[in-house]
Amino acid sequence: MKLAGHDLAIGYSDRVVGRDLNVALSTGEVLALLGPNGAGKTTLLKTLLGLLVAKAGEVRLGERPLQDYSAGERARMIAYVPQVHNATFAFTVEAIVLMGRTAHGNLFSRPTAADRAVAARALERFGIAHLSDRPYTNISGGERQLALLARALAQEPQFIVLDEPTASLDFGNQGKVMREIRALAQSGHGVLFTTHDPNHAMRAADRAFLLRQGARIAEGAVADVLNREQLEALYGAPVETVTDLAGRSAFLPG
């Protein structure tokens, strides 16, 4: 199955942010979306999710236009992890993760034993089961991000869309999230994530989509797209390439 945008123009009521965008994500693969601040990455994500209406073009989920799916159907197919989430009520971490199960019931139904088992597995997978009874408002920003990832997994979707999933994580947890992104693809999910770090894309993604000022400047396999010349064009800044003894490359700001 594919989640795809065709000939998209994206933006808001008062402005267009990007035009002529074609992007597709299949189940079983990871797509990394890279670009400088203000490039339109989050706007594109929200359009693919149906949170923003395309100003032109169409988003399709499988064989149907995304707009033909009900909100509940979308929630069972696509999970979204935003970059920033500020809770105002001290739900427990378990309760936050269980919210992902509302896609399979409703907001007012009590969680079943099966729902709690799914949430427990998601908490365990991200190494935060010990936080289950802690108030979400009393844990660190990095721990909150892991809880949101667990909530997305608890939805049991086919696609997971993440907006800068490592932005508030320490070095070790960044590695954990990158490993989990690969594992999600290997288990059949389609994963789309935005990042400012091309090294994360090199590690976790199959393909990369480079977006600058609302326009695609390159797309393809990470090994073909992520190189010094393309990244310098993307960010308008010098980039240094380093290679280890095993022949693996990494990128540093020049």
PDB file of C-alpha atoms in Angstrom:
ATOM      1  CA  MET A   1       0.000   0.000   0.000  1.00  0.00           C
ATOM      2  CA  LYS A   2       1.108   3.586  -0.633  1.00  0.00           C
ATOM      3  CA  LEU A   3       0.520   6.991   0.919  1.00  0.00           C
ATOM      4  CA  ALA A   4       1.153   9.427  -1.912  1.00  0.00           C
ATOM      5  CA  GLY A   5       0.804  13.089  -2.817  1.00  0.00           C
ATOM      6  CA  HIS A   6       0.354  13.913  -6.496  1.00  0.00           C
ATOM      7  CA  ASP A   7       1.117  17.358  -7.966  1.00  0.00           C
ATOM      8  CA  LEU A   8       0.581  18.978  -4.589  1.00  0.00           C
ATOM      9  CA  ALA A   9       0.434  22.657  -3.819  1.00  0.00           C
ATOM     10  CA  ILE A  10       0.658  23.082  -0.053  1.00  0.00           C
ATOM     11  CA  GLY A  11       0.125  25.978   2.285  1.00  0.00           C
ATOM     12  CA  TYR A  12      -2.355  27.951   4.361  1.00  0.00           C
ATOM     13  CA  SER A  13      -5.304  30.221   3.732  1.00  0.00           C
ATOM     14  CA  ASP A  14      -3.080  33.251   3.232  1.00  0.00           C
ATOM     15  CA  ARG A  15      -0.145  31.740   1.354  1.00  0.00           C
ATOM     16  CA  VAL A  16       1.217  28.879  -0.708  1.00  0.00           C
ATOM     17  CA  VAL A  17       4.311  27.224   0.774  1.00  0.00           C
ATOM     18  CA  GLY A  18       5.174  24.715  -1.960  1.00  0.00           C
ATOM     19  CA  ARG A  19       4.119  23.628  -5.439  1.00  0.00           C
ATOM     20  CA  ASP A  20       4.408  20.693  -7.848  1.00  0.00           C
ATOM     21  CA  LEU A  21       5.302  18.183  -5.139  1.00  0.00           C
ATOM     22  CA  ASN A  22       5.094  14.451  -5.780  1.00  0.00           C
ATOM     23  CA  VAL A  23       5.966  12.213  -2.860  1.00  0.00           C
ATOM     24  CA  ALA A  24       5.137   8.587  -2.107  1.00  0.00           C
ATOM     25  CA  LEU A  25       5.722   6.229   0.801  1.00  0.00           C
ATOM     26  CA  SER A  26       5.191   2.473   0.576  1.00  0.00           C
ATOM     27  CA  THR A  27       4.708   0.073   3.442  1.00  0.00           C
ATOM     28  CA  GLY A  28       7.985  -1.576   4.396  1.00  0.00           C
ATOM     29  CA  GLU A  29      10.178   1.431   3.623  1.00  0.00           C
ATOM     30  CA  VAL A  30      11.537   4.532   5.341  1.00  0.00           C
ATOM     31  CA  LEU A  31      11.517   7.946   3.675  1.00  0.00           C
ATOM     32  CA  ALA A  32      13.491  10.845   5.199  1.00  0.00           C
ATOM     33  CA  LEU A  33      12.409  14.417   4.462  1.00  0.00           C
ATOM     34  CA  LEU A  34      15.231  16.941   4.795  1.00  0.00           C
ATOM     35  CA  GLY A  35      15.347  20.692   4.378  1.00  0.00           C
ATOM     36  CA  PRO A  36      16.275  23.941   6.138  1.00  0.00           C
ATOM     37  CA  ASN A  37      13.935  25.728   8.518  1.00  0.00           C
ATOM     38  CA  GLY A  38      10.977  27.157   6.631  1.00  0.00           C
ATOM     39  CA  ALA A  39      11.335  24.756   3.697  1.00  0.00           C
ATOM     40  CA  GLY A  40       7.783  23.444   4.125  1.00  0.00           C
ATOM     41  CA  LYS A  41       8.518  20.059   5.690  1.00  0.00           C
ATOM     42  CA  THR A  42       5.869  20.200   8.419  1.00  0.00           C
ATOM     43  CA  THR A  43       3.329  21.701   6.017  1.00  0.00           C
ATOM     44  CA  LEU A  44       3.919  18.798   3.629  1.00  0.00           C
ATOM     45  CA  LEU A  45       3.557  16.275   6.452  1.00  0.00           C
ATOM     46  CA  LYS A  46       0.274  17.800   7.603  1.00  0.00           C
ATOM     47  CA  THR A  47      -1.042  17.775   4.036  1.00  0.00           C
ATOM     48  CA  LEU A  48      -0.172  14.100   3.627  1.00  0.00           C
ATOM     49  CA  LEU A  49      -1.949  13.425   6.922  1.00  0.00           C
ATOM     50  CA  GLY A  50      -5.062  15.319   5.880  1.00  0.00           C
ATOM     51  CA  LEU A  51      -4.631  17.882   8.668  1.00  0.00           C
ATOM     52  CA  LEU A  52      -4.245  20.522   5.961  1.00  0.00           C
ATOM     53  CA  VAL A  53      -6.197  20.476   2.698  1.00  0.00           C
ATOM     54  CA  ALA A  54      -4.029  20.500  -0.411  1.00  0.00           C
ATOM     55  CA  LYS A  55      -4.376  23.758  -2.338  1.00  0.00           C
ATOM     56  CA  ALA A  56      -3.950  21.755  -5.529  1.00  0.00           C
ATOM     57  CA  GLY A  57      -3.315  18.127  -6.385  1.00  0.00           C
ATOM     58  CA  GLU A  58      -4.387  15.102  -4.399  1.00  0.00           C
ATOM     59  CA  VAL A  59      -3.294  12.837  -1.542  1.00  0.00           C
ATOM     60  CA  ARG A  60      -4.153   9.154  -1.958  1.00  0.00           C
ATOM     61  CA  LEU A  61      -4.045   6.328   0.552  1.00  0.00           C
ATOM     62  CA  GLY A  62      -3.985   3.067  -1.335  1.00  0.00           C
ATOM     63  CA  GLU A  63      -6.438   3.286  -4.225  1.00  0.00           C
ATOM     64  CA  ARG A  64      -8.636   5.976  -2.680  1.00  0.00           C
ATOM     65  CA  PRO A  65      -8.311   9.730  -2.137  1.00  0.00           C
ATOM     66  CA  LEU A  66      -7.415  10.444   1.482  1.00  0.00           C
ATOM     67  CA  GLN A  67     -10.488  12.649   1.842  1.00  0.00           C
ATOM     68  CA  ASP A  68     -12.719   9.612   1.230  1.00  0.00           C
ATOM     69  CA  TYR A  69     -11.585   8.015   4.496  1.00  0.00           C
ATOM     70  CA  SER A  70     -13.308   8.860   7.759  1.00  0.00           C
ATOM     71  CA  ALA A  71     -11.239  10.253  10.628  1.00  0.00           C
ATOM     72  CA  GLY A  72     -11.399   6.868  12.347  1.00  0.00           C
ATOM     73  CA  GLU A  73     -10.250   5.026   9.242  1.00  0.00           C
ATOM     74  CA  ARG A  74      -7.304   7.394   8.851  1.00  0.00           C
ATOM     75  CA  ALA A  75      -6.331   6.900  12.480  1.00  0.00           C
ATOM     76  CA  ARG A  76      -6.245   3.149  11.992  1.00  0.00           C
ATOM     77  CA  MET A  77      -4.009   3.576   8.954  1.00  0.00           C
ATOM     78  CA  ILE A  78      -1.698   6.479   9.825  1.00  0.00           C
ATOM     79  CA  ALA A  79      -0.134   7.533  13.133  1.00  0.00           C
ATOM     80  CA  TYR A  80       1.423  10.982  13.620  1.00  0.00           C
ATOM     81  CA  VAL A  81       4.098  11.985  16.103  1.00  0.00           C
ATOM     82  CA  PRO A  82       4.411  15.797  16.226  1.00  0.00           C
ATOM     83  CA  GLN A  83       7.621  17.598  17.029  1.00  0.00           C
ATOM     84  CA  VAL A  84       6.193  19.358  20.069  1.00  0.00           C
ATOM     85  CA  HIS A  85       3.482  18.162  22.439  1.00  0.00           C
ATOM     86  CA  ASN A  86       2.656  20.101  25.594  1.00  0.00           C
ATOM     87  CA  ALA A  87       0.240  18.258  27.872  1.00  0.00           C
ATOM     88  CA  THR A  88      -1.867  20.360  30.233  1.00  0.00           C
ATOM     89  CA  PHE A  89      -3.257  17.492  32.314  1.00  0.00           C
ATOM     90  CA  ALA A  90      -1.140  15.035  34.303  1.00  0.00           C
ATOM     91  CA  PHE A  91      -2.161  11.845  32.527  1.00  0.00           C
ATOM     92  CA  THR A  92       0.040   8.891  33.334  1.00  0.00           C
ATOM     93  CA  VAL A  93       2.439   7.724  30.660  1.00  0.00           C
ATOM     94  CA  GLU A  94       0.371   4.562  30.277  1.00  0.00           C
ATOM     95  CA  ALA A  95      -2.758   6.662  29.695  1.00  0.00           C
ATOM     96  CA  ILE A  96      -0.968   8.673  26.989  1.00  0.00           C
ATOM     97  CA  VAL A  97       0.029   5.471  25.192  1.00  0.00           C
ATOM     98  CA  LEU A  98      -3.475   4.025  25.594  1.00  0.00           C
ATOM     99  CA  MET A  99      -4.828   7.061  23.741  1.00  0.00           C
ATOM    100  CA  GLY A 100      -3.409   5.433  20.638  1.00  0.00           C
ATOM    101  CA  ARG A 101      -5.976   2.685  21.084  1.00  0.00           C
ATOM    102  CA  THR A 102      -8.902   5.092  20.575  1.00  0.00           C
ATOM    103  CA  ALA A 103      -8.404   4.528  16.848  1.00  0.00           C
ATOM    104  CA  HIS A 104      -9.850   1.068  17.474  1.00  0.00           C
ATOM    105  CA  GLY A 105     -12.685   2.160  19.769  1.00  0.00           C
ATOM    106  CA  ASN A 106     -13.765   5.632  20.867  1.00  0.00           C
ATOM    107  CA  LEU A 107     -12.704   8.339  23.289  1.00  0.00           C
ATOM    108  CA  PHE A 108     -15.264   7.297  25.892  1.00  0.00           C
ATOM    109  CA  SER A 109     -14.840   3.510  25.958  1.00  0.00           C
ATOM    110  CA  ARG A 110     -12.752   1.956  28.715  1.00  0.00           C
ATOM    111  CA  PRO A 111      -9.491   0.297  27.633  1.00  0.00           C
ATOM    112  CA  THR A 112      -9.835  -3.450  27.297  1.00  0.00           C
ATOM    113  CA  ALA A 113      -7.308  -5.995  28.514  1.00  0.00           C
ATOM    114  CA  ALA A 114      -6.154  -6.344  24.908  1.00  0.00           C
ATOM    115  CA  ASP A 115      -5.654  -2.547  24.670  1.00  0.00           C
ATOM    116  CA  ARG A 116      -3.545  -2.569  27.835  1.00  0.00           C
ATOM    117  CA  ALA A 117      -1.466  -5.453  26.504  1.00  0.00           C
ATOM    118  CA  VAL A 118      -0.748  -3.554  23.269  1.00  0.00           C
ATOM    119  CA  ALA A 119       0.211  -0.430  25.256  1.00  0.00           C
ATOM    120  CA  ALA A 120       2.446  -2.461  27.573  1.00  0.00           C
ATOM    121  CA  ARG A 121       4.318  -3.933  24.602  1.00  0.00           C
ATOM    122  CA  ALA A 122       4.827  -0.477  23.112  1.00  0.00           C
ATOM    123  CA  LEU A 123       6.138   0.907  26.417  1.00  0.00           C
ATOM    124  CA  GLU A 124       8.500  -2.039  26.744  1.00  0.00           C
ATOM    125  CA  ARG A 125       9.729  -1.680  23.185  1.00  0.00           C
ATOM    126  CA  PHE A 126      10.867   1.887  23.804  1.00  0.00           C
ATOM    127  CA  GLY A 127      12.339   1.082  27.214  1.00  0.00           C
ATOM    128  CA  ILE A 128       9.949   3.248  29.220  1.00  0.00           C
ATOM    129  CA  ALA A 129       7.776   0.621  30.923  1.00  0.00           C
ATOM    130  CA  HIS A 130       9.160   1.788  34.269  1.00  0.00           C
ATOM    131  CA  LEU A 131       7.529   5.202  33.613  1.00  0.00           C
ATOM    132  CA  SER A 132       4.074   3.713  33.107  1.00  0.00           C
ATOM    133  CA  ASP A 133       2.555   5.192  36.297  1.00  0.00           C
ATOM    134  CA  ARG A 134       4.444   8.499  36.187  1.00  0.00           C
ATOM    135  CA  PRO A 135       2.602  11.707  35.221  1.00  0.00           C
ATOM    136  CA  TYR A 136       3.440  12.628  31.639  1.00  0.00           C
ATOM    137  CA  THR A 137       3.974  16.226  32.760  1.00  0.00           C
ATOM    138  CA  ASN A 138       6.708  15.139  35.207  1.00  0.00           C
ATOM    139  CA  ILE A 139       9.034  13.308  32.827  1.00  0.00           C
ATOM    140  CA  SER A 140      11.786  14.726  30.631  1.00  0.00           C
ATOM    141  CA  GLY A 141      11.270  16.014  27.112  1.00  0.00           C
ATOM    142  CA  GLY A 142      13.115  13.031  25.714  1.00  0.00           C
ATOM    143  CA  GLU A 143      10.969  10.628  27.709  1.00  0.00           C
ATOM    144  CA  ARG A 144       7.845  12.401  26.477  1.00  0.00           C
ATOM    145  CA  GLN A 145       8.987  11.886  22.902  1.00  0.00           C
ATOM    146  CA  LEU A 146       9.476   8.171  23.523  1.00  0.00           C
ATOM    147  CA  ALA A 147       5.988   8.009  25.045  1.00  0.00           C
ATOM    148  CA  LEU A 148       4.535   9.620  21.910  1.00  0.00           C
ATOM    149  CA  LEU A 149       6.364   7.083  19.770  1.00  0.00           C
ATOM    150  CA  ALA A 150       4.900   4.313  21.915  1.00  0.00           C
ATOM    151  CA  ARG A 151       1.428   5.856  21.502  1.00  0.00           C
ATOM    152  CA  ALA A 152       1.862   5.845  17.715  1.00  0.00           C
ATOM    153  CA  LEU A 153       2.921   2.207  17.762  1.00  0.00           C
ATOM    154  CA  ALA A 154      -0.088   1.336  19.946  1.00  0.00           C
ATOM    155  CA  GLN A 155      -2.355   2.585  17.148  1.00  0.00           C
ATOM    156  CA  GLU A 156      -1.134  -0.398  15.091  1.00  0.00           C
ATOM    157  CA  PRO A 157      -1.122   1.696  11.900  1.00  0.00           C
ATOM    158  CA  GLN A 158       0.319   0.881   8.499  1.00  0.00           C
ATOM    159  CA  PHE A 159       2.087   4.250   8.237  1.00  0.00           C
ATOM    160  CA  ILE A 160       3.890   6.272  10.902  1.00  0.00           C
ATOM    161  CA  VAL A 161       4.741   9.928  10.246  1.00  0.00           C
ATOM    162  CA  LEU A 162       7.227  11.609  12.577  1.00  0.00           C
ATOM    163  CA  ASP A 163       8.173  15.288  12.654  1.00  0.00           C
ATOM    164  CA  GLU A 164      11.800  15.514  13.849  1.00  0.00           C
ATOM    165  CA  PRO A 165      11.512  12.494  16.165  1.00  0.00           C
ATOM    166  CA  THR A 166      14.970  12.938  17.709  1.00  0.00           C
ATOM    167  CA  ALA A 167      14.791  16.698  18.317  1.00  0.00           C
ATOM    168  CA  SER A 168      14.598  16.442  22.127  1.00  0.00           C
ATOM    169  CA  LEU A 169      16.440  13.161  22.628  1.00  0.00           C
ATOM    170  CA  ASP A 170      19.897  12.600  24.044  1.00  0.00           C
ATOM    171  CA  PHE A 171      22.573  10.857  21.988  1.00  0.00           C
ATOM    172  CA  GLY A 172      21.740   7.359  23.203  1.00  0.00           C
ATOM    173  CA  ASN A 173      18.004   7.701  22.674  1.00  0.00           C
ATOM    174  CA  GLN A 174      18.565   9.130  19.202  1.00  0.00           C
ATOM    175  CA  GLY A 175      20.220   5.831  18.331  1.00  0.00           C
ATOM    176  CA  LYS A 176      17.327   3.899  19.890  1.00  0.00           C
ATOM    177  CA  VAL A 177      14.775   5.790  17.789  1.00  0.00           C
ATOM    178  CA  MET A 178      16.766   5.288  14.580  1.00  0.00           C
ATOM    179  CA  ARG A 179      16.962   1.561  15.270  1.00  0.00           C
ATOM    180  CA  GLU A 180      13.228   1.424  15.958  1.00  0.00           C
ATOM    181  CA  ILE A 181      12.448   3.268  12.733  1.00  0.00           C
ATOM    182  CA  ARG A 182      14.333   0.586  10.805  1.00  0.00           C
ATOM    183  CA  ALA A 183      12.639  -2.154  12.808  1.00  0.00           C
ATOM    184  CA  LEU A 184       9.213  -0.669  12.061  1.00  0.00           C
ATOM    185  CA  ALA A 185       9.919  -0.808   8.325  1.00  0.00           C
ATOM    186  CA  GLN A 186      11.190  -4.366   8.600  1.00  0.00           C
ATOM    187  CA  SER A 187       7.927  -5.345  10.287  1.00  0.00           C
ATOM    188  CA  GLY A 188       5.942  -3.886   7.378  1.00  0.00           C
ATOM    189  CA  HIS A 189       5.223  -0.279   8.373  1.00  0.00           C
ATOM    190  CA  GLY A 190       5.857   2.673   6.112  1.00  0.00           C
ATOM    191  CA  VAL A 191       7.757   5.380   8.000  1.00  0.00           C
ATOM    192  CA  LEU A 192       8.178   9.019   6.995  1.00  0.00           C
ATOM    193  CA  PHE A 193      10.287  11.281   9.198  1.00  0.00           C
ATOM    194  CA  THR A 194      11.729  14.755   8.978  1.00  0.00           C
ATOM    195  CA  THR A 195      15.225  15.472  10.167  1.00  0.00           C
ATOM    196  CA  HIS A 196      17.931  18.121  10.080  1.00  0.00           C
ATOM    197  CA  ASP A 197      20.623  15.459  10.372  1.00  0.00           C
ATOM    198  CA  PRO A 198      21.566  13.762   7.092  1.00  0.00           C
ATOM    199  CA  ASN A 199      23.436  11.131   9.112  1.00  0.00           C
ATOM    200  CA  HIS A 200      20.129   9.973  10.601  1.00  0.00           C
ATOM    201  CA  ALA A 201      18.713   9.691   7.102  1.00  0.00           C
ATOM    202  CA  MET A 202      21.774   7.724   5.967  1.00  0.00           C
ATOM    203  CA  ARG A 203      21.369   5.344   8.884  1.00  0.00           C
ATOM    204  CA  ALA A 204      17.624   4.755   8.945  1.00  0.00           C
ATOM    205  CA  ALA A 205      16.100   5.671   5.576  1.00  0.00           C
ATOM    206  CA  ASP A 206      15.805   3.884   2.263  1.00  0.00           C
ATOM    207  CA  ARG A 207      15.057   7.071   0.352  1.00  0.00           C
ATOM    208  CA  ALA A 208      15.489  10.797   0.910  1.00  0.00           C
ATOM    209  CA  PHE A 209      13.410  13.743  -0.287  1.00  0.00           C
ATOM    210  CA  LEU A 210      15.177  17.128  -0.241  1.00  0.00           C
ATOM    211  CA  LEU A 211      12.918  20.174   0.079  1.00  0.00           C
ATOM    212  CA  ARG A 212      14.033  23.812  -0.169  1.00  0.00           C
ATOM    213  CA  GLN A 213      11.708  26.834  -0.309  1.00  0.00           C
ATOM    214  CA  GLY A 214       8.755  24.581  -1.013  1.00  0.00           C
ATOM    215  CA  ALA A 215      10.349  22.868  -4.011  1.00  0.00           C
ATOM    216  CA  ARG A 216      11.853  19.424  -4.399  1.00  0.00           C
ATOM    217  CA  ILE A 217      15.519  19.650  -5.305  1.00  0.00           C
ATOM    218  CA  ALA A 218      16.282  15.915  -5.204  1.00  0.00           C
ATOM    219  CA  GLU A 219      14.709  12.572  -4.374  1.00  0.00           C
ATOM    220  CA  GLY A 220      15.947   9.007  -4.483  1.00  0.00           C
ATOM    221  CA  ALA A 221      17.945   6.338  -2.703  1.00  0.00           C
ATOM    222  CA  VAL A 222      19.901   7.825   0.193  1.00  0.00           C
ATOM    223  CA  ALA A 223      23.223   6.668  -1.257  1.00  0.00           C
ATOM    224  CA  ASP A 224      22.467   8.581  -4.476  1.00  0.00           C
ATOM    225  CA  VAL A 225      20.877  11.707  -3.034  1.00  0.00           C
ATOM    226  CA  LEU A 226      22.880  12.417   0.117  1.00  0.00           C
ATOM    227  CA  ASN A 227      26.241  13.784  -0.915  1.00  0.00           C
ATOM    228  CA  ARG A 228      28.192  16.933  -0.238  1.00  0.00           C
ATOM    229  CA  GLU A 229      27.060  18.769  -3.367  1.00  0.00           C
ATOM    230  CA  GLN A 230      23.355  18.098  -2.800  1.00  0.00           C
ATOM    231  CA  LEU A 231      23.495  18.978   0.886  1.00  0.00           C
ATOM    232  CA  GLU A 232      25.357  22.225   0.224  1.00  0.00           C
ATOM    233  CA  ALA A 233      22.666  23.155  -2.311  1.00  0.00           C
ATOM    234  CA  LEU A 234      19.949  22.180   0.183  1.00  0.00           C
ATOM    235  CA  TYR A 235      21.259  24.147   3.162  1.00  0.00           C
ATOM    236  CA  GLY A 236      23.231  26.873   1.403  1.00  0.00           C
ATOM    237  CA  ALA A 237      26.226  26.121   3.606  1.00  0.00           C
ATOM    238  CA  PRO A 238      29.494  24.205   3.293  1.00  0.00           C
ATOM    239  CA  VAL A 239      29.420  20.513   4.187  1.00  0.00           C
ATOM    240  CA  GLU A 240      32.329  18.227   4.996  1.00  0.00           C
ATOM    241  CA  THR A 241      32.280  14.495   4.256  1.00  0.00           C
ATOM    242  CA  VAL A 242      34.208  12.094   6.484  1.00  0.00           C
ATOM    243  CA  THR A 243      34.706   8.377   5.858  1.00  0.00           C
ATOM    244  CA  ASP A 244      35.641   5.706   8.397  1.00  0.00           C
ATOM    245  CA  LEU A 245      37.863   2.662   7.841  1.00  0.00           C
ATOM    246  CA  ALA A 246      34.835   0.582   6.859  1.00  0.00           C
ATOM    247  CA  GLY A 247      34.022   3.012   4.057  1.00  0.00           C
ATOM    248  CA  ARG A 248      30.947   4.503   5.754  1.00  0.00           C
ATOM    249  CA  SER A 249      30.392   8.208   5.176  1.00  0.00           C
ATOM    250  CA  ALA A 250      29.104  10.885   7.518  1.00  0.00           C
ATOM    251  CA  PHE A 251      28.453  14.593   7.051  1.00  0.00           C
ATOM    252  CA  LEU A 252      29.582  17.537   9.168  1.00  0.00           C
ATOM    253  CA  PRO A 253      28.896  21.262   8.847  1.00  0.00           C
ATOM    254  CA  GLY A 254      31.803  22.824   7.021  1.00  0.00           C
TER     255      GLY A 254
END
